[in-house]
Amino acid sequence: MNKTIIELKNVSKSFAGKKIIDQLSLEIKERDSLMIIGPGGRGKTVLMKIMALIIPPDSGDIFYYGQNIKDLSKKEKEDVQNSTGMLFQNYALFDSMTIRENVGFFLDYHTKTPRKEIAERVSHNLKQVRLEGVEGLKPAQLSGGMKKRVGIARAINYKPDILFLDEPTAGLDPITTDSISKMINRLHQDLPVTFISVTNDMGCARKIGDKLAMLYEGRIYKIGPKEEILESDDAVIHQFVNGKRQGPIRYHEKI
Ligand SMILES: Nc1ncnc2c1ncn2[C@@H]1O[C@H](COP(=O)(O)OP(=O)(O)O)[C@@H](O)[C@H]1O
Ligand SMILES: [Mg+2]
């Protein structure tokens, strides 16, 4: 049994009086590739940022390797943060920088790694995401799929133990979604890294990861092996997985 790497206990977060995350508990095991699904605008990005220690929760506890984050010194907390990498939903690449500068950003600005070594590491990471020869280009010269790959190359550049992927295929066509998903699964096989992804796209959720969790009404409603969740006859899961308008999940959109 793999050990627990991250644990959230009764975590809550509100914005403007509205509870987005509500007494949520979740355990992530080492080497998991967990995909969290849920309707848009209901807290997936917020949950991911709470797990990555980017947004503090209003209440509840977060444990990394069994240690409560609240008990860590500033330096220890920074070490934990530096052991994670993130692909942001909207890429968050620097438009004025080259791909080499974007991917090597952390090592350039936060370590004394020699430039030559950074350049080699950047090219290696780009190869890992199946991109080559783009080091001198700017983000605007790349397609959406290529920018996702660059975002992932940057996230793995400083060898994280945990990789967070926020909507790794959002805005991509089905063929690009397929190839990015395969690349992500291969990366998970090749690297000693725990993957945590979120998406509202079932096409993406079916392809990436081996465990599936559903975020619903601010909590982890269900979590388990992917096949088990996909085949669940629970009304909430069934509605979302199969894209039905009728069911317990309330949408504001009119048809
Ligand atoms: N920094 C913030 N300030 C105020 N409201 C926020 C902030 N971040 C997220 N929210 C709100 O929290 C809700 C969930 O957002 P988010 O996690 O981005 O949803 P999604 O599930 O689409 O990723 C949304 O209603 C959003 O408006
Ligand atoms: Mg989001």
PDB file of C-alpha atoms in Angstrom, residues 86-93 103 126 129 131 139 142-155 165-172 176-177 180-181 183-184 187 198:
ATOM      1  CA  MET A  86       1.775  23.154 -11.554  1.00  0.00           C
ATOM      2  CA  LEU A  87       0.301  23.507 -15.000  1.00  0.00           C
ATOM      3  CA  PHE A  88      -2.046  26.482 -14.672  1.00  0.00           C
ATOM      4  CA  GLN A  89      -5.434  26.501 -16.398  1.00  0.00           C
ATOM      5  CA  ASN A  90      -4.525  29.448 -18.655  1.00  0.00           C
ATOM      6  CA  TYR A  91      -0.869  28.387 -19.192  1.00  0.00           C
ATOM      7  CA  ALA A  92       0.517  31.388 -17.212  1.00  0.00           C
ATOM      8  CA  LEU A  93       3.513  31.641 -19.551  1.00  0.00           C
ATOM      9  CA  VAL A 103      10.740  26.572 -18.817  1.00  0.00           C
ATOM     10  CA  LEU A 126      10.898  19.671 -23.699  1.00  0.00           C
ATOM     11  CA  VAL A 129       6.769  16.409 -23.360  1.00  0.00           C
ATOM     12  CA  LEU A 131       8.594  19.050 -28.132  1.00  0.00           C
ATOM     13  CA  PRO A 139       4.599  31.576 -26.500  1.00  0.00           C
ATOM     14  CA  LEU A 142       2.954  28.155 -30.395  1.00  0.00           C
ATOM     15  CA  SER A 143      -0.414  26.380 -30.711  1.00  0.00           C
ATOM     16  CA  GLY A 144      -2.594  25.704 -27.643  1.00  0.00           C
ATOM     17  CA  GLY A 145      -1.398  22.097 -27.398  1.00  0.00           C
ATOM     18  CA  MET A 146       2.241  23.163 -27.610  1.00  0.00           C
ATOM     19  CA  LYS A 147       1.695  25.753 -24.876  1.00  0.00           C
ATOM     20  CA  LYS A 148       0.208  23.052 -22.611  1.00  0.00           C
ATOM     21  CA  ARG A 149       3.346  20.972 -23.260  1.00  0.00           C
ATOM     22  CA  VAL A 150       5.572  23.951 -22.422  1.00  0.00           C
ATOM     23  CA  GLY A 151       3.585  24.533 -19.215  1.00  0.00           C
ATOM     24  CA  ILE A 152       4.163  20.897 -18.233  1.00  0.00           C
ATOM     25  CA  ALA A 153       7.871  21.086 -19.180  1.00  0.00           C
ATOM     26  CA  ARG A 154       8.163  24.102 -16.880  1.00  0.00           C
ATOM     27  CA  ALA A 155       6.297  22.329 -14.087  1.00  0.00           C
ATOM     28  CA  LEU A 165      -2.460  19.815 -13.776  1.00  0.00           C
ATOM     29  CA  ASP A 166      -5.382  22.258 -14.030  1.00  0.00           C
ATOM     30  CA  GLU A 167      -7.542  21.478 -17.083  1.00  0.00           C
ATOM     31  CA  PRO A 168      -4.626  19.947 -19.032  1.00  0.00           C
ATOM     32  CA  THR A 169      -6.671  19.692 -22.245  1.00  0.00           C
ATOM     33  CA  ALA A 170      -9.013  22.711 -22.009  1.00  0.00           C
ATOM     34  CA  GLY A 171      -9.526  24.446 -25.329  1.00  0.00           C
ATOM     35  CA  LEU A 172      -7.819  21.705 -27.341  1.00  0.00           C
ATOM     36  CA  THR A 176      -4.622  17.116 -29.549  1.00  0.00           C
ATOM     37  CA  THR A 177      -6.479  16.170 -26.340  1.00  0.00           C
ATOM     38  CA  ILE A 180      -1.559  15.333 -24.675  1.00  0.00           C
ATOM     39  CA  SER A 181      -3.398  12.778 -22.512  1.00  0.00           C
ATOM     40  CA  MET A 183       1.943  12.077 -23.126  1.00  0.00           C
ATOM     41  CA  ILE A 184       0.763  12.843 -19.554  1.00  0.00           C
ATOM     42  CA  LEU A 187       5.135  10.916 -18.083  1.00  0.00           C
ATOM     43  CA  VAL A 198      -8.695  18.536 -12.444  1.00  0.00           C
TER      44      VAL A 198
END
